[in-house]
Coordinates of C-alpha atoms in Angstrom, one line a residue:
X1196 CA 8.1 24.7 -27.0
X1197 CA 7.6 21.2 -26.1
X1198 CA 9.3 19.8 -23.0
X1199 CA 9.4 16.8 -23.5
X1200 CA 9.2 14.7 -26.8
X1201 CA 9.3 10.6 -26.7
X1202 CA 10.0 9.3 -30.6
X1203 CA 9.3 5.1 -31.0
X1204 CA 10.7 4.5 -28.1
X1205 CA 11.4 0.6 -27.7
X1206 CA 12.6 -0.9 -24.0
X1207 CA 13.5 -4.7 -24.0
X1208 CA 14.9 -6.5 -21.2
X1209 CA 17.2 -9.6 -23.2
X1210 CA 14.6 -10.8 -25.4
X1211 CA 11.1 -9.4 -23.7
X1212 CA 9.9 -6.4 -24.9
X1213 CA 8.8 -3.9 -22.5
X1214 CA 7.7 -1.0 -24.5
X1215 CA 7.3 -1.2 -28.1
X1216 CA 7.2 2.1 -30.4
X1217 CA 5.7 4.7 -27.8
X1218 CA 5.7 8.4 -29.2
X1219 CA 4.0 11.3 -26.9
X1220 CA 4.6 14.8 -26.3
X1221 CA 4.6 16.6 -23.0
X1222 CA 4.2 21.0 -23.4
X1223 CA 5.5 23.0 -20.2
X1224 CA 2.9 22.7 -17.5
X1225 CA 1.0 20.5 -18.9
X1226 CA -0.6 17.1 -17.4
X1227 CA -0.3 13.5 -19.3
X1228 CA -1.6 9.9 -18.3
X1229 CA 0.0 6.5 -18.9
X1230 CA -2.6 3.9 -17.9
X1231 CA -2.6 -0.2 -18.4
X1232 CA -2.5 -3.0 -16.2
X1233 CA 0.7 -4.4 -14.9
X1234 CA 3.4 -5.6 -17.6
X1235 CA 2.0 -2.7 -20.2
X1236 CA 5.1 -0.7 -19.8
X1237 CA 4.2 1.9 -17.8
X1238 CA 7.1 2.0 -15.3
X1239 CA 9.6 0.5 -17.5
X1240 CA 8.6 4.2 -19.7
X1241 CA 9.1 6.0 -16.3
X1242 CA 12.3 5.0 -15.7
X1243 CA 13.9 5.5 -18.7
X1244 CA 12.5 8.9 -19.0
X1245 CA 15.4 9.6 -16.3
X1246 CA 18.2 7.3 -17.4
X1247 CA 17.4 4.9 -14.8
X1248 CA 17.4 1.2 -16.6
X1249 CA 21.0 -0.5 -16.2
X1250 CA 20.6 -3.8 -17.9
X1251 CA 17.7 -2.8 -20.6
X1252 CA 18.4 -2.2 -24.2
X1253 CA 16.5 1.4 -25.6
X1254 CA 16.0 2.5 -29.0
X1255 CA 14.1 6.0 -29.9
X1256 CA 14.7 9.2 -28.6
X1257 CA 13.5 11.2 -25.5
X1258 CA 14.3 14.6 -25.6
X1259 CA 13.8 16.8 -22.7
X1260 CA 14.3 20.3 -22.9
X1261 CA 15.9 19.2 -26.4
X1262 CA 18.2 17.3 -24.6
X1263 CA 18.1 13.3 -25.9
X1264 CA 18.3 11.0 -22.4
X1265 CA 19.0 7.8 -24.5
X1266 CA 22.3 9.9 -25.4
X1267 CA 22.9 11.7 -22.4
X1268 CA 25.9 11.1 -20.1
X1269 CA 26.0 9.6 -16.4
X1270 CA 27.0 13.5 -15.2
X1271 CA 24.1 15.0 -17.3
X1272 CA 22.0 12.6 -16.4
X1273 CA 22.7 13.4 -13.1
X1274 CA 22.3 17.0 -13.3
X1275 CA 18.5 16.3 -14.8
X1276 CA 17.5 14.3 -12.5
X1277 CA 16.2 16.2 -9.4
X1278 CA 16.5 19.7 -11.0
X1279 CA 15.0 18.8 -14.3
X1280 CA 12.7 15.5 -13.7
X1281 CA 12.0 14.6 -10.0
X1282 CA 10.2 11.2 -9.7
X1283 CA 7.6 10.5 -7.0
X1284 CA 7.6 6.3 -6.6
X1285 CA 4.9 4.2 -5.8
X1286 CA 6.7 2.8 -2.4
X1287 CA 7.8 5.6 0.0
X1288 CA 8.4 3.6 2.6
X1289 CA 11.1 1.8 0.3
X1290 CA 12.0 5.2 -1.5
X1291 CA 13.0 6.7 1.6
X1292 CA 16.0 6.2 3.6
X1293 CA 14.5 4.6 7.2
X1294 CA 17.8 5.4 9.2
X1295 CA 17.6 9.6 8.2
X1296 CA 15.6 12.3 9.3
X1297 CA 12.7 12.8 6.8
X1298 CA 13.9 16.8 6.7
X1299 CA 17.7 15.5 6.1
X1300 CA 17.0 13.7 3.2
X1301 CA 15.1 16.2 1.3
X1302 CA 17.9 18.5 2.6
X1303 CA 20.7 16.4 0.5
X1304 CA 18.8 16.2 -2.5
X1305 CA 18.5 20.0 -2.3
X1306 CA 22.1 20.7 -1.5
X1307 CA 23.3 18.0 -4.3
X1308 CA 21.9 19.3 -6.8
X1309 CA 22.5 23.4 -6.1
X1310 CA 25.6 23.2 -3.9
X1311 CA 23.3 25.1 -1.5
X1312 CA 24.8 25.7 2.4
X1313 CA 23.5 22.8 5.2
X1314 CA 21.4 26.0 6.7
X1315 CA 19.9 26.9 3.0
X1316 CA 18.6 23.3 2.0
X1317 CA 17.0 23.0 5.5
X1318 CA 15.4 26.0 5.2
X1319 CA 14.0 24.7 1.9
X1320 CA 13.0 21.0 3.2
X1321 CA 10.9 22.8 5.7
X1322 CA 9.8 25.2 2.8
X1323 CA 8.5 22.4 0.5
X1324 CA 7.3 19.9 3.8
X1325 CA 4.9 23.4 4.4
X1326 CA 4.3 23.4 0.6
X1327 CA 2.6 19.6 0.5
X1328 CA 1.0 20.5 3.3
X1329 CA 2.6 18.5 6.4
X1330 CA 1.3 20.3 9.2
X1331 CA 4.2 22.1 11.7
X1332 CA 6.9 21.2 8.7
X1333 CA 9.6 22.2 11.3
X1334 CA 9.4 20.0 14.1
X1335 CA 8.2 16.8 11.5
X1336 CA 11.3 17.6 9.3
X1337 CA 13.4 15.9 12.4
X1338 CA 11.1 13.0 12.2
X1339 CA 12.2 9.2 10.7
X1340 CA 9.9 7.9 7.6
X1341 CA 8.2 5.0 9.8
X1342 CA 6.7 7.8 12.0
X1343 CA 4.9 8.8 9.3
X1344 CA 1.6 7.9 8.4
X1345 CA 1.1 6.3 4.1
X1346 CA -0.1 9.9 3.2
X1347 CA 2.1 11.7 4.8
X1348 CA 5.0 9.9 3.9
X1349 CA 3.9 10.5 0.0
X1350 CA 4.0 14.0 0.9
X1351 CA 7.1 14.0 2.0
X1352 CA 8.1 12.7 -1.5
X1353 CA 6.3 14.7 -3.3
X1354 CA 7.8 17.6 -1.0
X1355 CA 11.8 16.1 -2.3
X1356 CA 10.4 16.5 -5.8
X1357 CA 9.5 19.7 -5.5
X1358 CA 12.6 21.2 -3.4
X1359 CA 14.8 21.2 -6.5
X1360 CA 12.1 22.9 -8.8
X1361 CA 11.8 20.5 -11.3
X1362 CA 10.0 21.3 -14.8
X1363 CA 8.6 17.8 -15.2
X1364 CA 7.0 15.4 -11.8
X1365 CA 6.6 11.9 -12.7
X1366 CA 4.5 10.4 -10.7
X1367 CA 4.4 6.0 -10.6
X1368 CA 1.2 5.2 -9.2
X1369 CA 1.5 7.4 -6.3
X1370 CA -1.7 6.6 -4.9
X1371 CA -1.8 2.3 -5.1
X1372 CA -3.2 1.2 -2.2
X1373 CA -3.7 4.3 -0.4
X1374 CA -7.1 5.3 1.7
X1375 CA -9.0 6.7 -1.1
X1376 CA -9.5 10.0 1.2
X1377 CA -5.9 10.1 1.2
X1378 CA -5.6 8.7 -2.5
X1379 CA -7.9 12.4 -3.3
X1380 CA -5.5 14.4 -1.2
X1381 CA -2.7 13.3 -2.7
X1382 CA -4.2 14.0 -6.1
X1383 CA -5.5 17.1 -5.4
X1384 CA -1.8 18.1 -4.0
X1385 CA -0.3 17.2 -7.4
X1386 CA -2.8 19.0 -9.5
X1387 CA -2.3 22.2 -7.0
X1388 CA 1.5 22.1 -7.4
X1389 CA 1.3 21.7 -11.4
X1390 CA -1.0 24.9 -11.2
X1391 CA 0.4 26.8 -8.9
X1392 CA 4.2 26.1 -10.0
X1393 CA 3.6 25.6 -13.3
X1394 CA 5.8 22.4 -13.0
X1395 CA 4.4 19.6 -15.7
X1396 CA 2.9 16.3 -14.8
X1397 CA 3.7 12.5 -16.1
X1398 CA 1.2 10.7 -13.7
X1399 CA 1.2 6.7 -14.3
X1400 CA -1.7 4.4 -13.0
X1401 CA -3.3 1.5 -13.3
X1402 CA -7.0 3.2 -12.7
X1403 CA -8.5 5.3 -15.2
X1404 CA -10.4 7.4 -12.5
X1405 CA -7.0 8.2 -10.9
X1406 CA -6.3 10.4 -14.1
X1407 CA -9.5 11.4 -15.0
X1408 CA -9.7 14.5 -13.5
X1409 CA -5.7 15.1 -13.0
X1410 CA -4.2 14.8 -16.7
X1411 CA -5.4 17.3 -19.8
X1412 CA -3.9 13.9 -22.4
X1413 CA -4.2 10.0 -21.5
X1414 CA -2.5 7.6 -23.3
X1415 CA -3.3 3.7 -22.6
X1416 CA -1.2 0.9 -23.0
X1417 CA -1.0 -2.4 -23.3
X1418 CA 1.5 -5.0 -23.4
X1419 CA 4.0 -2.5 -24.7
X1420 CA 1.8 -0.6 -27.0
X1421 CA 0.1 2.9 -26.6
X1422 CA -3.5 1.4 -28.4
X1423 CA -5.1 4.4 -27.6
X1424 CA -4.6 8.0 -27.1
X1425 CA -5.9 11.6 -27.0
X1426 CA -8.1 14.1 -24.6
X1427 CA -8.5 12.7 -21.7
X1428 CA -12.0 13.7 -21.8
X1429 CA -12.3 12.0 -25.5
X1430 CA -11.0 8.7 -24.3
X1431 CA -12.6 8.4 -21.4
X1432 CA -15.9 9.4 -22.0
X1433 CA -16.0 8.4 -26.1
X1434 CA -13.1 5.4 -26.2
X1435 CA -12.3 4.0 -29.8
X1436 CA -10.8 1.2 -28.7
X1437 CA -12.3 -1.7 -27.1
X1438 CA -9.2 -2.3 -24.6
X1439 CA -10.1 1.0 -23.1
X1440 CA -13.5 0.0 -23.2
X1441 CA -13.1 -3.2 -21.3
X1442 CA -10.9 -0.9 -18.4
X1443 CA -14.1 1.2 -18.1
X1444 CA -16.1 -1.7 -17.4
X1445 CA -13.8 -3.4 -15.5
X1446 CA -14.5 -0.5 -12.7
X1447 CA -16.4 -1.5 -9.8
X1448 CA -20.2 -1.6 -10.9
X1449 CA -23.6 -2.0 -8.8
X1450 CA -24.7 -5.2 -7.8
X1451 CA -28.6 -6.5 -7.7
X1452 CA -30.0 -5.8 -4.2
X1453 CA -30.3 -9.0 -1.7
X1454 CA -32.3 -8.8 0.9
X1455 CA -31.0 -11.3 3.6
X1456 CA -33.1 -11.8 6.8
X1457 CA -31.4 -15.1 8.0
X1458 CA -30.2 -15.4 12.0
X1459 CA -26.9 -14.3 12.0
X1460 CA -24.1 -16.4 11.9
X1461 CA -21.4 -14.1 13.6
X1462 CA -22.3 -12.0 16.7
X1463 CA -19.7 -9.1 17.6
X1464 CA -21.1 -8.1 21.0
X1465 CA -19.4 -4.6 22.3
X1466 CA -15.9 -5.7 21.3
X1467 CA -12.8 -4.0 22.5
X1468 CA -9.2 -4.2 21.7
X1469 CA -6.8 -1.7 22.8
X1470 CA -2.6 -1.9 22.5
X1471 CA -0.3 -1.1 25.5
X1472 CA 2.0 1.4 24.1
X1473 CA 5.6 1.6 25.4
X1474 CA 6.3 4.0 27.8
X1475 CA 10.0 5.4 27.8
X1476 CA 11.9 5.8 30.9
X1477 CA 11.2 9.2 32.8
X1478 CA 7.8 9.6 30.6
X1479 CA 4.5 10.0 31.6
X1480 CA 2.4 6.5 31.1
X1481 CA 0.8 6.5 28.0
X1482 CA -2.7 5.8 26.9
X1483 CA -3.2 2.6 25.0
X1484 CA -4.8 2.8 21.3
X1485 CA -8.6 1.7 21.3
X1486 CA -7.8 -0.1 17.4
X1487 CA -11.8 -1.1 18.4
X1488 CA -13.7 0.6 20.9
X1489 CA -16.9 -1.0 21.6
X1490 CA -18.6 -2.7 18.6
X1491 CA -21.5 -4.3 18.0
X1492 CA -22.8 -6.2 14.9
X1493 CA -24.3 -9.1 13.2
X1494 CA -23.4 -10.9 9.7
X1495 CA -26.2 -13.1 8.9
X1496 CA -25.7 -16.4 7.3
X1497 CA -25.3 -15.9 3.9
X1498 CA -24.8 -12.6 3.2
X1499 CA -21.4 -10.1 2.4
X1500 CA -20.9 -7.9 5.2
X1501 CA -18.7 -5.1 3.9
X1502 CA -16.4 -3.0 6.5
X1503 CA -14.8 0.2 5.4
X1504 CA -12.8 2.6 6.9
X1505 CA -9.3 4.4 6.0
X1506 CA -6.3 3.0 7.9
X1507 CA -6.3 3.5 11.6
X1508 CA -9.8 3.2 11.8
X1509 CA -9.7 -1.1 12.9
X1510 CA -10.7 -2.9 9.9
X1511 CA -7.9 -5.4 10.4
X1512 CA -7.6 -5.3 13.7
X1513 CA -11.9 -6.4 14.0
X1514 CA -10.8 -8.9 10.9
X1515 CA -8.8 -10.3 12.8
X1516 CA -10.4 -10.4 15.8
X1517 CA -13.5 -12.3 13.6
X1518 CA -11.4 -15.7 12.7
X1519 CA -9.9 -15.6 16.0
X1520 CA -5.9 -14.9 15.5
X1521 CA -6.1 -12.2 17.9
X1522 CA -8.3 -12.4 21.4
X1523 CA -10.3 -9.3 22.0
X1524 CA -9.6 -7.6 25.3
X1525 CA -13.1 -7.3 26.4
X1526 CA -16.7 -8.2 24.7
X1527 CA -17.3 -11.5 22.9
X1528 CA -17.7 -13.1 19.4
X1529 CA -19.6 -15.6 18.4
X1530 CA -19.9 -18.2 15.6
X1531 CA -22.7 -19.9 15.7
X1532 CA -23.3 -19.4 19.2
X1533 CA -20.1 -20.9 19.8
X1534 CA -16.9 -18.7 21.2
X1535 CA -14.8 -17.6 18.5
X1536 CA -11.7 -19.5 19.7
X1537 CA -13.0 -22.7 19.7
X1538 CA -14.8 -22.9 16.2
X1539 CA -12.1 -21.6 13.7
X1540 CA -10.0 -23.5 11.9
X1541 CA -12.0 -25.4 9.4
X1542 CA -15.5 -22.9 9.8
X1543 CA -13.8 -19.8 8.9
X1544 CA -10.9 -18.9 7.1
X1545 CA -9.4 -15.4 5.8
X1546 CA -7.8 -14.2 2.9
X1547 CA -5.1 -11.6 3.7
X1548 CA -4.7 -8.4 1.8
X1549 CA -0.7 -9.5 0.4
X1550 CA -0.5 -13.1 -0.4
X1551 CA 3.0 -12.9 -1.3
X1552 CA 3.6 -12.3 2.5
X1553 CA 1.4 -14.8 4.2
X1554 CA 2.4 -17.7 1.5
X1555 CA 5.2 -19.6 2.7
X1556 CA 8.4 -18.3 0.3
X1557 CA 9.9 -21.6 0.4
X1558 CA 7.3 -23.9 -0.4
X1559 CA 5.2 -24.3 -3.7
X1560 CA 1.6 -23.0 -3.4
X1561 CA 0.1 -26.6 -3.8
X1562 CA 2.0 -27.3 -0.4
X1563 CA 0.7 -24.0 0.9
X1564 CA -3.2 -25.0 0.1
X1565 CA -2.3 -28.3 1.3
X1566 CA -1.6 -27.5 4.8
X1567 CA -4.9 -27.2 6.1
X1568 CA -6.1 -30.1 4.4
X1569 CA -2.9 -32.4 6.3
X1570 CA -4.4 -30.6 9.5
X1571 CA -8.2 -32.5 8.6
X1572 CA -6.3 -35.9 8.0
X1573 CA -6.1 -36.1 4.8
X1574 CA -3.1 -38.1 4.1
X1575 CA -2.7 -37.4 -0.4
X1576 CA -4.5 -33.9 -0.6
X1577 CA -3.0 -33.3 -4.1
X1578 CA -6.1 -34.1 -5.9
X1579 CA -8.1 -31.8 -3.9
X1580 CA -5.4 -29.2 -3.9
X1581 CA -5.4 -29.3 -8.3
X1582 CA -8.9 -28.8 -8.0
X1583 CA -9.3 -26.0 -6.1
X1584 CA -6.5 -24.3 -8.4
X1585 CA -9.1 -25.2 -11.1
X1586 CA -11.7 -23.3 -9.5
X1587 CA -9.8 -20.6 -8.8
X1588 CA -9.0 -20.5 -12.7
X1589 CA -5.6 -21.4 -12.0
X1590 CA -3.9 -24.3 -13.9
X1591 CA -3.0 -27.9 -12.2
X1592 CA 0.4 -27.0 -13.0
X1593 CA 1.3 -24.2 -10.7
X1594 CA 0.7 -26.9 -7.8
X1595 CA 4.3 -27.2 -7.9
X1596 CA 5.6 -23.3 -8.7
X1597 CA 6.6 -20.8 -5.5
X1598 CA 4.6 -17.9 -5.0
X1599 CA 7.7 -15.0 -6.4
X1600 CA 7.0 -16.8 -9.6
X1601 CA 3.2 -16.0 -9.8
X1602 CA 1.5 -12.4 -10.9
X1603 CA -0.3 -10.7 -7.8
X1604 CA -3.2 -11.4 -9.3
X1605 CA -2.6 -15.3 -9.6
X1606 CA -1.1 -15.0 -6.0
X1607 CA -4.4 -13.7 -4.8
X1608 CA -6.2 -16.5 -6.3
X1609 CA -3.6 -19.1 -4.6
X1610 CA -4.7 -17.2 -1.1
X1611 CA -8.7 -17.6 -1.8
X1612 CA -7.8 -21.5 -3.2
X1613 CA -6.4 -21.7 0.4
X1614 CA -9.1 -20.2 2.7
X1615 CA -11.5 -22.6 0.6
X1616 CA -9.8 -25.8 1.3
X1617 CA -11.0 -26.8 4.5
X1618 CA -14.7 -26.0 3.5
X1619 CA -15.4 -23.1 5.6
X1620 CA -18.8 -22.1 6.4
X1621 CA -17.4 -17.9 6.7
X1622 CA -14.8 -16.2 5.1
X1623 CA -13.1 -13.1 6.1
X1624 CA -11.6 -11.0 3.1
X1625 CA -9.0 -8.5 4.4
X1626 CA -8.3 -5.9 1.4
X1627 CA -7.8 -8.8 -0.7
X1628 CA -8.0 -6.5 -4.1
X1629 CA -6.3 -3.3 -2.9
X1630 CA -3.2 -3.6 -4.9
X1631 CA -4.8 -5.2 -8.1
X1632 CA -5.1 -3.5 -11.6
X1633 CA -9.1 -3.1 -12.2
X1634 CA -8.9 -5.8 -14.7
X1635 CA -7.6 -7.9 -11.9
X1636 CA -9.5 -6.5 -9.1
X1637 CA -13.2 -7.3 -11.3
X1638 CA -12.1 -10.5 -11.7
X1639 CA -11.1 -11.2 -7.9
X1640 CA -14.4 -9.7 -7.2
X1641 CA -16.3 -11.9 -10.1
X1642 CA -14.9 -15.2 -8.5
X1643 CA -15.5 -14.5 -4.9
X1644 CA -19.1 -13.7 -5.5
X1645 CA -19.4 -16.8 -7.7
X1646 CA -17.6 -18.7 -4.7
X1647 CA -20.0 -17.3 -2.3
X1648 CA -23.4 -18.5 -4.3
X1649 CA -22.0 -21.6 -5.3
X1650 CA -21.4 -22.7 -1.2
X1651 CA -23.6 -21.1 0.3
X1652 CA -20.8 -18.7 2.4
X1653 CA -20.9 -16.3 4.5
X1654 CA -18.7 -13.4 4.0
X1655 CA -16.8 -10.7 5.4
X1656 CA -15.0 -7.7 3.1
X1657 CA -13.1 -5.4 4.5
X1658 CA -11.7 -2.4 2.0
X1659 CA -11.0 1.1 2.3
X1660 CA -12.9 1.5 -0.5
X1661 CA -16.8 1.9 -1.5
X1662 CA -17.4 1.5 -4.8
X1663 CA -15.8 -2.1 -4.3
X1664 CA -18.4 -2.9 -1.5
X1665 CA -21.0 -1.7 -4.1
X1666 CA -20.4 -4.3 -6.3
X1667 CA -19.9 -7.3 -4.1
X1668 CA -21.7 -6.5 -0.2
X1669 CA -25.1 -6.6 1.0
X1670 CA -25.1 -4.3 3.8
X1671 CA -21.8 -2.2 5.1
X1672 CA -20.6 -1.1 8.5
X1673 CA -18.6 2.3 8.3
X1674 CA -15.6 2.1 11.1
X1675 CA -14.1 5.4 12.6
X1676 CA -11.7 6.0 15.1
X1677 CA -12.0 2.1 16.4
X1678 CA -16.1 2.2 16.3
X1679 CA -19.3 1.9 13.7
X1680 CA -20.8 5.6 12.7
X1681 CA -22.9 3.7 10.2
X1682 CA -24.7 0.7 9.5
X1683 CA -27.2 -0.2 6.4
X1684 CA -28.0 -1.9 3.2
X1685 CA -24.9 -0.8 0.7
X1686 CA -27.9 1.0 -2.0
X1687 CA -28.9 3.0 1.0
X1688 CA -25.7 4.1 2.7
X1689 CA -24.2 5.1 -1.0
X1690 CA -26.9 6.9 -2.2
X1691 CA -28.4 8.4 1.6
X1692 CA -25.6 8.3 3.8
X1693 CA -26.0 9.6 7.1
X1694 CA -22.4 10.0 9.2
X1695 CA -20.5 13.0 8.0
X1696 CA -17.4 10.5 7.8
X1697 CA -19.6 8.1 5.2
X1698 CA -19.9 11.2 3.1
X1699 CA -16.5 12.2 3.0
X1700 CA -15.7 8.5 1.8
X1701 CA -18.2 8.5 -1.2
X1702 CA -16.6 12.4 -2.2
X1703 CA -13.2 10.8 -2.5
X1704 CA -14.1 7.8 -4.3
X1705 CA -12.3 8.3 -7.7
X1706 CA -14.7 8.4 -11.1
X1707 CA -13.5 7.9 -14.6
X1708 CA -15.7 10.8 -15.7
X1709 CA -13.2 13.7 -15.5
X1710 CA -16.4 16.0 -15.9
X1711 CA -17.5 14.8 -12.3
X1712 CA -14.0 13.9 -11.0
X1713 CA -13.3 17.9 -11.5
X1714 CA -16.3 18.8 -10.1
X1715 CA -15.8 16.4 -6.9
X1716 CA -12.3 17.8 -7.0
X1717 CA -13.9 21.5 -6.9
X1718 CA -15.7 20.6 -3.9
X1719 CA -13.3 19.0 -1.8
X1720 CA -11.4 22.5 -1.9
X1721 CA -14.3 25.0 -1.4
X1722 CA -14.8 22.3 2.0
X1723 CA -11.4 22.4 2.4
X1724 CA -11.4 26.4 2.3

């Protein structure tokens, strides 16, 4: 018996149409993609799949269980949500509650939907926090969202989906801009509790090697429209359509090797920075966190020095520390021979890794790229600003629109239009495509490598990810624990690496082969075992 059965189903928001005719079927246990880039309608289809649009106007059906949801009312709708479909969101830092226990809230979901006693439902949050695999579930039950790490927090809400044993998990990206290590984990976790509970999967995502080797079905969208589905291994590995063929290429591919032997540009001589924590009255006095602990490195004029690392390990914090808005708090860094602190400004610049918060809300973005240019003297920068929206391949236009009107994509261009103004010699990237669609991402990547050739720059990239590097660095440093375990050309670290850390990146680099992504998968758990 199907589970779950979607008939032309049609979402429109006033006069925008969100989804336009989409028709799958779901079977008990089963796993299904919904990939496409942003506006294709995959989390406008999530939510309605649990009754969750207010001011949207559906047609079709969705039946669940036979039940239609278009049709359904508010207390049945209620009664399927939870205990029927349980939805793990993107966001769980906004998804959960900050000012309740992490165990309490799993708790109520428990207790509203069974009626189950206060000693019942937190015997099953610490049940389904062991289930996800939080380590010592008891004691971290009593702990508040913000003191967990991305990961763990994602557990969590995979762990409130599960404590109602749902038949169907839909998952909306779960995994954006996670640590791919932890992006594997939390992949792996879903695929273990679909086989292990029998509990069927809707996983959405905006990367086709998130769902390669975690769905049995795929369907793509775009702009509204399923324009391809079937087998996941049929569409990904023999697409028809050339949409889906353009998200395969749009993956991060292997650049040309570039040898650069020029002096460097930006020395990083044993560089420290360690955070005082707060001690508490009474309490012992605490250690303070080494974000960097004593590195040392070059970036040679010229080249793309890629840093990678998972969260915790510095990136940002040495980013940071390389343009100068942070002082180290022993070692030195250079530019040109020069102390940091006294040549940035104009020679280097950084892109952040969310525009949206480091652009002024109130002003348009042509004020924004304009401010640096004011700082130089320059008493009419308009001109100037239009035509570094040009290069960008943004229009003249947006000079006057305010960033919560742009895409994330466009935003991200505004930021790079920015760093560029004052015609720096070195640029610091800070995640600057982590939360993009690959579409988006390739063609951030494409004009910051087009950027860098046509000035001359220097650059800096700092990602969690290496198959990005790949495609735009020339040599990488791999950051753990606050220090560099490797160091090399990017060809040679990929394909030799050397640090057990280095390797355990590349394994959990997601693949839109679902042959090798199950295979990869496979061997994460016999290490794992």
């Amino acid at each position: 018996m199907t589970l779950l059965s979607v008939r032309d189903l049609c979402i429109t928001f006033g006069d925008t149409p969100a989804v336009d005719g989409l028709s799958f079927d779901l079977e008990p246990g089963g796993a299904l993609g919904i990939v496409g880039e942003s506006g294709s309608g995959k989390s406008a289809t999530a939510l309605a799949l649990l009754g969750l649009h207010t001011r949207a106007t559906i047609d079709g059906t969705i039946a669940f269980d036979g039940l239609d949801i278009t049709k359904a009312t508010d207390d049945r709708l209620r009664a399927i949500r939870g205990a029927g479909i349980a939805m793990v969101f993107q966001e769980p830092l906004t998804a959960l509650s900050p000012f309740h226990r992490v165990g309490d809230q799993i708790a109520e979901v428990y207790r509203l939907h069974t009626g189950a006693s206060k000693k019942e439902a937190r015997a099953r949050a610490i049940e389904v926090l062991a289930q996800v695999h939080i380590p010592d579930p008891e004691r971290r039950a009593d702990a508040y969202p913000h003191q967990f790490s991305g990961g763990m927090r994602q557990r969590a809400l995979i762990a409130m989906a599960l404590s109602c044993r749902p038949r169907l998990i839909v998952a909306d990206e779960p995994t954006t801009a996670l640590d791919v290590t932890v992006q594997a984990q939390i992949l792996d976790l879903l695929d273990e509790v679909r086989t292990t509970t029998g509990t069927a999967l809707l996983l959405i995502s905006h990367d086709l090697g998130v769902v390669a080797g975690a769905t049995d079905d795929v369907i793509v969208m775009r702009a509204g429209v399923a324009v391809e589905s079937g087998p996941t291994d049929q569409v990904l590995v023999t697409p028809r359509e050339p949409y889906t063929r353009e998200l395969l290429a749009a993956s991060p591919q292997p650049s040309a090797a570039r040898p650069i032997s020029s002096p460097p540009l930006l020395r990083v001589a044993e560089v420290r920075k360690h955070f005082p924590q707060t001690r508490r009255r009474g309490l012992r006095r605490l250690e303070p966190v080494k974000a960097v602990d004593g590195i040392t490195l070059d970036v040679r004029a010229g080249e793309t020095l890629g840093i990678v690392g998972e969260s915790g390990t510095g990136k940002t914090t040495l980013a940071r520390m390389m343009v100068g808005l942070i002082p180290p708090t022993s070692g030195s860094i250079t530019f040109d021979g020069v102390p940091i602190t006294r040549r940035r400004g104009r020679s280097v610049q950084m892109v952040f890794q969310d525009p949206l918060s480091s652009l002024n809300p109130r002003r348009t973005i042509g004020e924004s790229i304009a401010d640096p240019l004011r700082l130089q003297g320059m008493t009419a920068p308009r001109i100037k600003v239009e035509e570094l929206l040009v290069r960008v391949g943004l229009s003249r236009s947006l000079y006057s629109r305010y960033p919560h009107q742009l895409s994330g994509g466009m935003r991200q261009r505004v930021g790079i239009a920015r760093a560029l103004a004052p015609d720096p010699r070195l640029i610091v990237c800070d995640e600057p495509v982590s939360s993009l669609d690959v579409t988006t991402q390739a063609q951030v990547l494409a004009l910051l490598e087009d950027i860098r050739r046509e000035r001359g720059l220097t650059m800096v990239f700092v990602t969690h990810d290496l198959a990005v590097l790949r495609q735009i660095a020339d040599r990488v440093a791999v950051l753990h624990s606050g220090r560099v375990v490797e160091l090399g050309d990017v060809a040679q670290v990929w394909e030799q690496p050397q640090h057990a850390y280095t390797k355990e990146l590349l394994a959990a680099v997601p693949v839109a082969d679902p042959v090798e992504a199950r295979r990869r998968r496979a061997e994460r758990r016999s290490v794992a075992r």
